[in-house]
mmCIF file of C-alpha atoms in Angstrom:
data_model
loop_
_atom_site.group_PDB
_atom_site.id
_atom_site.type_symbol
_atom_site.label_atom_id
_atom_site.label_comp_id
_atom_site.label_asym_id
_atom_site.label_seq_id
_atom_site.Cartn_x
_atom_site.Cartn_y
_atom_site.Cartn_z
ATOM 1 C CA MET P 1 10.693 10.452 20.886
ATOM 2 C CA ALA P 2 8.901 12.244 18.063
ATOM 3 C CA LYS P 3 9.322 10.764 14.599
ATOM 4 C CA THR P 4 9.398 12.329 11.158
ATOM 5 C CA ILE P 5 6.988 10.667 8.747
ATOM 6 C CA PHE P 6 6.813 10.958 4.957
ATOM 7 C CA ILE P 7 3.439 9.744 3.730
ATOM 8 C CA THR P 8 2.097 9.661 0.183
ATOM 9 C CA GLY P 9 -1.574 9.967 -0.677
ATOM 10 C CA ALA P 10 -2.379 12.034 2.400
ATOM 11 C CA SER P 11 -5.306 13.898 0.855
ATOM 12 C CA ARG P 12 -8.001 11.426 1.920
ATOM 13 C CA GLY P 13 -8.779 7.986 3.316
ATOM 14 C CA PHE P 14 -6.109 6.159 5.292
ATOM 15 C CA GLY P 15 -3.467 8.712 4.348
ATOM 16 C CA LYS P 16 -5.282 11.713 5.810
ATOM 17 C CA LEU P 17 -6.403 9.731 8.857
ATOM 18 C CA TRP P 18 -2.915 8.444 9.641
ATOM 19 C CA ALA P 19 -1.185 11.772 8.973
ATOM 20 C CA LYS P 20 -3.502 13.473 11.449
ATOM 21 C CA ALA P 21 -2.922 10.757 14.063
ATOM 22 C CA PHE P 22 0.851 11.211 13.839
ATOM 23 C CA LEU P 23 0.528 14.980 14.139
ATOM 24 C CA GLN P 24 -1.844 14.745 17.096
ATOM 25 C CA ARG P 25 0.688 12.744 19.069
ATOM 26 C CA GLY P 26 3.521 15.187 18.300
ATOM 27 C CA ASP P 27 5.256 13.682 15.265
ATOM 28 C CA LYS P 28 6.280 15.696 12.213
ATOM 29 C CA VAL P 29 4.742 14.805 8.863
ATOM 30 C CA ALA P 30 5.631 15.479 5.250
ATOM 31 C CA ALA P 31 2.231 14.927 3.645
ATOM 32 C CA THR P 32 1.948 14.564 -0.100
ATOM 33 C CA ALA P 33 -1.019 15.037 -2.387
ATOM 34 C CA ARG P 34 -1.670 15.824 -6.032
ATOM 35 C CA ASN P 35 -3.596 18.915 -4.904
ATOM 36 C CA LEU P 36 -2.193 20.962 -2.002
ATOM 37 C CA ALA P 37 -5.638 22.346 -1.220
ATOM 38 C CA ASP P 38 -6.516 18.906 0.142
ATOM 39 C CA LEU P 39 -3.915 19.393 2.889
ATOM 40 C CA THR P 40 -5.024 22.863 4.001
ATOM 41 C CA ASP P 41 -6.878 21.554 7.050
ATOM 42 C CA LEU P 42 -3.763 19.793 8.347
ATOM 43 C CA VAL P 43 -1.646 22.927 7.917
ATOM 44 C CA GLN P 44 -4.245 25.106 9.660
ATOM 45 C CA GLU P 45 -4.450 22.728 12.625
ATOM 46 C CA PHE P 46 -0.823 21.686 13.034
ATOM 47 C CA GLY P 47 1.225 24.530 11.573
ATOM 48 C CA ASP P 48 4.888 23.957 10.833
ATOM 49 C CA ARG P 49 4.841 20.360 12.093
ATOM 50 C CA VAL P 50 3.302 19.412 8.763
ATOM 51 C CA LEU P 51 5.030 19.995 5.436
ATOM 52 C CA PRO P 52 2.560 19.839 2.533
ATOM 53 C CA VAL P 53 4.184 18.645 -0.683
ATOM 54 C CA GLN P 54 2.524 18.491 -4.083
ATOM 55 C CA VAL P 55 3.489 15.219 -5.749
ATOM 56 C CA ASP P 56 2.366 13.034 -8.598
ATOM 57 C CA VAL P 57 3.909 9.743 -7.505
ATOM 58 C CA THR P 58 4.098 8.524 -11.095
ATOM 59 C CA ASN P 59 6.648 11.278 -11.764
ATOM 60 C CA LYS P 60 9.982 9.879 -10.580
ATOM 61 C CA ALA P 61 11.886 13.176 -10.628
ATOM 62 C CA GLN P 62 9.076 14.927 -8.741
ATOM 63 C CA THR P 63 9.015 12.174 -6.131
ATOM 64 C CA ILE P 64 12.783 12.302 -5.614
ATOM 65 C CA GLU P 65 12.597 16.077 -5.184
ATOM 66 C CA ALA P 66 9.727 15.761 -2.700
ATOM 67 C CA VAL P 67 11.693 13.352 -0.516
ATOM 68 C CA LYS P 68 14.737 15.661 -0.656
ATOM 69 C CA LYS P 69 12.583 18.643 0.270
ATOM 70 C CA ALA P 70 11.182 16.790 3.286
ATOM 71 C CA HIS P 71 14.633 15.678 4.412
ATOM 72 C CA ASP P 72 16.089 19.168 4.007
ATOM 73 C CA HIS P 73 13.144 20.681 5.905
ATOM 74 C CA PHE P 74 13.025 18.302 8.868
ATOM 75 C CA GLY P 75 16.615 17.050 8.862
ATOM 76 C CA LYS P 76 15.631 13.381 8.711
ATOM 77 C CA ILE P 77 12.974 10.918 7.615
ATOM 78 C CA ASP P 78 12.297 8.145 10.110
ATOM 79 C CA VAL P 79 9.339 6.515 8.404
ATOM 80 C CA LEU P 80 8.177 6.325 4.797
ATOM 81 C CA ILE P 81 4.565 5.256 4.295
ATOM 82 C CA ASN P 82 3.747 4.513 0.669
ATOM 83 C CA ASN P 83 -0.011 4.893 0.805
ATOM 84 C CA ALA P 84 -0.904 6.437 -2.569
ATOM 85 C CA GLY P 85 -2.962 4.084 -4.701
ATOM 86 C CA TYR P 86 -6.336 3.314 -6.224
ATOM 87 C CA GLY P 87 -8.248 0.457 -7.849
ATOM 88 C CA VAL P 88 -9.273 -0.266 -11.424
ATOM 89 C CA PHE P 89 -12.525 -2.201 -11.526
ATOM 90 C CA GLY P 90 -13.030 -4.477 -14.499
ATOM 91 C CA ALA P 91 -12.490 -8.015 -15.731
ATOM 92 C CA VAL P 92 -9.008 -8.631 -17.121
ATOM 93 C CA GLU P 93 -10.354 -8.651 -20.682
ATOM 94 C CA GLU P 94 -12.099 -5.301 -20.160
ATOM 95 C CA VAL P 95 -9.154 -3.245 -18.940
ATOM 96 C CA SER P 96 -7.526 -1.013 -21.549
ATOM 97 C CA GLU P 97 -3.783 -0.630 -21.988
ATOM 98 C CA GLU P 98 -3.962 2.914 -20.653
ATOM 99 C CA GLU P 99 -5.884 1.814 -17.557
ATOM 100 C CA ALA P 100 -3.510 -1.088 -16.941
ATOM 101 C CA ARG P 101 -0.374 1.021 -17.249
ATOM 102 C CA LYS P 102 -1.756 3.777 -15.037
ATOM 103 C CA GLN P 103 -2.712 1.232 -12.376
ATOM 104 C CA MET P 104 0.842 -0.096 -12.250
ATOM 105 C CA ASP P 105 2.353 3.397 -12.502
ATOM 106 C CA VAL P 106 0.546 4.576 -9.368
ATOM 107 C CA ASN P 107 0.364 1.446 -7.220
ATOM 108 C CA PHE P 108 3.723 -0.095 -8.061
ATOM 109 C CA PHE P 109 6.108 2.333 -9.745
ATOM 110 C CA GLY P 110 5.047 5.287 -7.588
ATOM 111 C CA LEU P 111 5.839 3.216 -4.516
ATOM 112 C CA LEU P 112 9.151 2.126 -6.048
ATOM 113 C CA TRP P 113 10.248 5.695 -6.798
ATOM 114 C CA ALA P 114 9.538 6.886 -3.242
ATOM 115 C CA THR P 115 11.299 3.855 -1.797
ATOM 116 C CA GLN P 116 14.389 4.410 -3.921
ATOM 117 C CA ALA P 117 14.386 8.110 -3.072
ATOM 118 C CA VAL P 118 14.360 7.622 0.700
ATOM 119 C CA LEU P 119 16.864 4.769 0.934
ATOM 120 C CA PRO P 120 20.071 6.850 0.644
ATOM 121 C CA TYR P 121 18.963 8.994 3.599
ATOM 122 C CA MET P 122 18.007 5.990 5.716
ATOM 123 C CA ARG P 123 21.236 4.169 4.888
ATOM 124 C CA ALA P 124 23.232 7.248 5.901
ATOM 125 C CA GLN P 125 21.426 7.545 9.242
ATOM 126 C CA LYS P 126 21.544 3.744 9.716
ATOM 127 C CA SER P 127 17.886 3.620 10.644
ATOM 128 C CA GLY P 128 14.421 3.929 9.198
ATOM 129 C CA HIS P 129 11.171 2.127 8.564
ATOM 130 C CA ILE P 130 9.599 1.717 5.139
ATOM 131 C CA ILE P 131 5.904 0.809 5.238
ATOM 132 C CA GLN P 132 4.186 -0.219 2.027
ATOM 133 C CA VAL P 133 0.402 -0.157 1.964
ATOM 134 C CA SER P 134 -0.458 -3.341 0.135
ATOM 135 C CA SER P 135 -3.736 -5.253 0.525
ATOM 136 C CA VAL P 136 -5.007 -8.713 1.329
ATOM 137 C CA LEU P 137 -5.517 -8.718 -2.446
ATOM 138 C CA GLY P 138 -1.758 -8.986 -2.702
ATOM 139 C CA LEU P 139 -2.113 -12.399 -1.052
ATOM 140 C CA PHE P 140 -5.216 -13.721 -2.804
ATOM 141 C CA THR P 141 -7.455 -12.424 -5.572
ATOM 142 C CA VAL P 142 -11.058 -11.536 -6.251
ATOM 143 C CA PRO P 143 -12.648 -11.248 -9.710
ATOM 144 C CA THR P 144 -13.052 -7.902 -11.509
ATOM 145 C CA LEU P 145 -9.988 -6.438 -9.759
ATOM 146 C CA GLY P 146 -7.312 -8.258 -11.712
ATOM 147 C CA LEU P 147 -5.042 -5.268 -12.351
ATOM 148 C CA TYR P 148 -5.331 -4.078 -8.775
ATOM 149 C CA ASN P 149 -4.586 -7.604 -7.548
ATOM 150 C CA ALA P 150 -1.558 -7.730 -9.843
ATOM 151 C CA SER P 151 -0.231 -4.378 -8.618
ATOM 152 C CA LYS P 152 -0.400 -5.489 -4.996
ATOM 153 C CA PHE P 153 1.164 -8.894 -5.741
ATOM 154 C CA ALA P 154 4.021 -6.893 -7.315
ATOM 155 C CA VAL P 155 4.307 -4.714 -4.211
ATOM 156 C CA GLU P 156 4.481 -7.833 -2.047
ATOM 157 C CA GLY P 157 7.320 -9.358 -4.072
ATOM 158 C CA LEU P 158 9.279 -6.115 -4.251
ATOM 159 C CA THR P 159 8.941 -5.423 -0.542
ATOM 160 C CA GLU P 160 9.817 -8.913 0.647
ATOM 161 C CA THR P 161 12.998 -8.682 -1.424
ATOM 162 C CA LEU P 162 13.749 -5.178 -0.151
ATOM 163 C CA ALA P 163 13.544 -6.324 3.459
ATOM 164 C CA THR P 164 16.395 -8.794 2.925
ATOM 165 C CA GLU P 165 18.514 -6.193 1.133
ATOM 166 C CA VAL P 166 18.368 -3.356 3.671
ATOM 167 C CA LYS P 167 18.339 -5.216 6.976
ATOM 168 C CA GLU P 168 22.101 -4.760 7.414
ATOM 169 C CA PHE P 169 21.619 -0.979 7.257
ATOM 170 C CA GLY P 170 19.263 -0.929 10.249
ATOM 171 C CA ILE P 171 16.217 -0.303 8.046
ATOM 172 C CA HIS P 172 12.953 -2.068 8.832
ATOM 173 C CA VAL P 173 10.434 -2.892 6.106
ATOM 174 C CA SER P 174 6.749 -3.713 6.554
ATOM 175 C CA LEU P 175 3.710 -4.463 4.420
ATOM 176 C CA ILE P 176 0.292 -3.351 5.614
ATOM 177 C CA GLU P 177 -2.419 -5.625 4.173
ATOM 178 C CA PRO P 178 -5.901 -4.241 4.866
ATOM 179 C CA ASN P 179 -9.050 -6.123 4.026
ATOM 180 C CA GLY P 180 -11.969 -4.011 2.796
ATOM 181 C CA TYR P 181 -12.618 -0.737 4.632
ATOM 182 C CA GLU P 182 -15.311 1.927 4.478
ATOM 183 C CA THR P 183 -13.208 4.458 2.576
ATOM 184 C CA GLU P 184 -13.634 6.164 -0.813
ATOM 185 C CA TRP P 185 -11.426 3.485 -2.395
ATOM 186 C CA GLY P 186 -14.330 1.780 -4.150
ATOM 187 C CA GLY P 187 -16.166 5.039 -4.838
ATOM 188 C CA THR P 188 -14.802 8.363 -6.058
ATOM 189 C CA SER P 189 -11.200 7.124 -5.913
ATOM 190 C CA ALA P 190 -11.876 4.157 -8.218
ATOM 191 C CA SER P 191 -11.619 3.760 -11.980
ATOM 192 C CA HIS P 192 -13.990 1.568 -13.995
ATOM 193 C CA ALA P 193 -13.181 -0.167 -17.268
ATOM 194 C CA GLN P 194 -15.633 -0.237 -20.153
ATOM 195 C CA GLU P 195 -17.915 -3.206 -19.553
ATOM 196 C CA LEU P 196 -18.473 -6.272 -21.744
ATOM 197 C CA ASP P 197 -21.823 -8.046 -21.520
ATOM 198 C CA ALA P 198 -20.042 -11.396 -21.185
ATOM 199 C CA TYR P 199 -19.091 -10.574 -17.584
ATOM 200 C CA THR P 200 -22.466 -9.277 -16.392
ATOM 201 C CA ASN P 201 -23.395 -12.469 -14.543
ATOM 202 C CA LEU P 202 -20.022 -12.629 -12.798
ATOM 203 C CA LYS P 203 -20.252 -9.023 -11.658
ATOM 204 C CA THR P 204 -23.820 -9.425 -10.475
ATOM 205 C CA ALA P 205 -22.867 -12.454 -8.399
ATOM 206 C CA PHE P 206 -19.877 -10.591 -6.984
ATOM 207 C CA ARG P 207 -21.990 -7.583 -6.000
ATOM 208 C CA ASN P 208 -24.658 -9.817 -4.473
ATOM 209 C CA GLY P 209 -22.026 -11.260 -2.158
ATOM 210 C CA TYR P 210 -21.485 -7.868 -0.523
ATOM 211 C CA ASN P 211 -21.575 -8.025 3.268
ATOM 212 C CA PRO P 212 -21.157 -4.703 5.132
ATOM 213 C CA ASP P 213 -19.676 -6.548 8.116
ATOM 214 C CA HIS P 214 -16.698 -7.482 5.938
ATOM 215 C CA TYR P 215 -15.683 -3.808 5.692
ATOM 216 C CA GLY P 216 -13.783 -2.319 8.613
ATOM 217 C CA VAL P 217 -13.943 1.140 10.165
ATOM 218 C CA PRO P 218 -10.974 3.222 8.911
ATOM 219 C CA ALA P 219 -10.422 5.032 12.238
ATOM 220 C CA ALA P 220 -9.914 1.675 13.930
ATOM 221 C CA THR P 221 -6.636 1.217 12.014
ATOM 222 C CA VAL P 222 -4.893 4.136 13.724
ATOM 223 C CA ASN P 223 -3.804 2.268 16.854
ATOM 224 C CA ALA P 224 -2.507 -0.645 14.785
ATOM 225 C CA LEU P 225 -0.422 1.689 12.616
ATOM 226 C CA LEU P 226 1.042 3.500 15.623
ATOM 227 C CA GLN P 227 1.968 0.165 17.202
ATOM 228 C CA LEU P 228 3.666 -0.899 13.972
ATOM 229 C CA VAL P 229 5.654 2.334 13.717
ATOM 230 C CA ASP P 230 6.724 2.166 17.375
ATOM 231 C CA ALA P 231 7.645 -1.531 17.411
ATOM 232 C CA PRO P 232 11.387 -2.161 17.954
ATOM 233 C CA GLU P 233 11.170 -5.178 15.645
ATOM 234 C CA PRO P 234 8.162 -4.609 13.363
ATOM 235 C CA PRO P 235 6.794 -7.546 11.348
ATOM 236 C CA LEU P 236 7.271 -7.826 7.610
ATOM 237 C CA ARG P 237 3.518 -8.282 7.181
ATOM 238 C CA LEU P 238 0.556 -6.934 9.141
ATOM 239 C CA ILE P 239 -3.018 -7.716 8.107
ATOM 240 C CA LEU P 240 -5.599 -5.103 9.085
ATOM 241 C CA GLY P 241 -9.176 -6.210 9.723
ATOM 242 C CA LYS P 242 -10.861 -9.399 10.894
ATOM 243 C CA ILE P 243 -11.608 -10.855 7.429
ATOM 244 C CA GLY P 244 -8.084 -10.988 6.043
ATOM 245 C CA TYR P 245 -6.424 -13.609 8.235
ATOM 246 C CA PRO P 246 -9.040 -16.404 8.020
ATOM 247 C CA THR P 247 -9.335 -15.884 4.268
ATOM 248 C CA VAL P 248 -5.565 -15.944 3.739
ATOM 249 C CA LYS P 249 -5.309 -19.049 5.944
ATOM 250 C CA ALA P 250 -7.924 -20.901 3.879
ATOM 251 C CA VAL P 251 -6.346 -19.841 0.574
ATOM 252 C CA TYR P 252 -2.859 -20.952 1.591
ATOM 253 C CA GLU P 253 -4.099 -24.252 2.988
ATOM 254 C CA GLN P 254 -5.696 -24.915 -0.397
ATOM 255 C CA ARG P 255 -2.495 -23.979 -2.209
ATOM 256 C CA LEU P 256 -0.398 -26.250 -0.007
ATOM 257 C CA ALA P 257 -2.829 -29.103 -0.590
ATOM 258 C CA THR P 258 -2.594 -28.660 -4.356
ATOM 259 C CA TRP P 259 1.199 -28.429 -4.332
ATOM 260 C CA GLY P 260 1.311 -31.513 -2.141
ATOM 261 C CA ALA P 261 -0.981 -33.478 -4.448
ATOM 262 C CA TRP P 262 1.246 -32.629 -7.409
ATOM 263 C CA ASN P 263 4.541 -32.946 -5.564
ATOM 264 C CA GLN P 264 5.597 -36.160 -7.306
ATOM 265 C CA VAL P 265 5.174 -34.479 -10.686
ATOM 266 C CA SER P 266 7.104 -31.463 -9.396
ATOM 267 C CA THR P 267 9.934 -33.617 -8.046
ATOM 268 C CA GLU P 268 10.256 -35.641 -11.243
ATOM 269 C CA ALA P 269 10.472 -32.372 -13.183
ATOM 270 C CA HIS P 270 13.717 -31.609 -11.328
ATOM 271 C CA GLY P 271 15.503 -34.240 -13.440
ATOM 272 C CA LYS P 272 18.034 -35.455 -10.878
#
């Protein structure tokens, strides 16, 4: 049965790729972008099965109206995919207040506003699937992406909580956690903080560790996303790519070892 999808950040990258995949298989898509011209190709190819909606996800009222428009147009929203986001590159000390706030406004608050907007409709229909595009960097961190890491850690905590709150309404919740992919995320879509010389060595070492094999092919994610959307009982978390799982496994093993080594101190701190 065809589904109705609401997807943010559909102008490029994963968003455009996934929107097109849904449309090609017969689903209906409300595709959002800051610039409607970026959605012209989808409209020309798929006609009235795609509803282009101009949205700045940091604008709560605009986001609420966009979700209402999509629901009024299609009569339902089966799946929300919160895909809009970008990365601020810079050491924690380098990032300005404006850059930090904008990073959280787009990656976290934009996702929150869309989630809140769609929930009343999904509760009323007693079904739905909310998919948050997080990152493996919501599970572990890398240097020079501190604000991006923080935004995705926030998305992880919010979404895990949400899943427990809406289960009784028949609403599924999932986190997609891609490792690096060959998209524009680190290029034209990125923002760069003003650099301090103190971090030059760190950044050089980080860049020298680049391995093209660590970056997946975006088109290869389509089948995984379709499987997630079609699953009767979708998982809370789905890592995309071959690098994410072994890295997460190693990081969590190290965390457990540290917690274990300090467990006596932790237990004594309980006080009774």
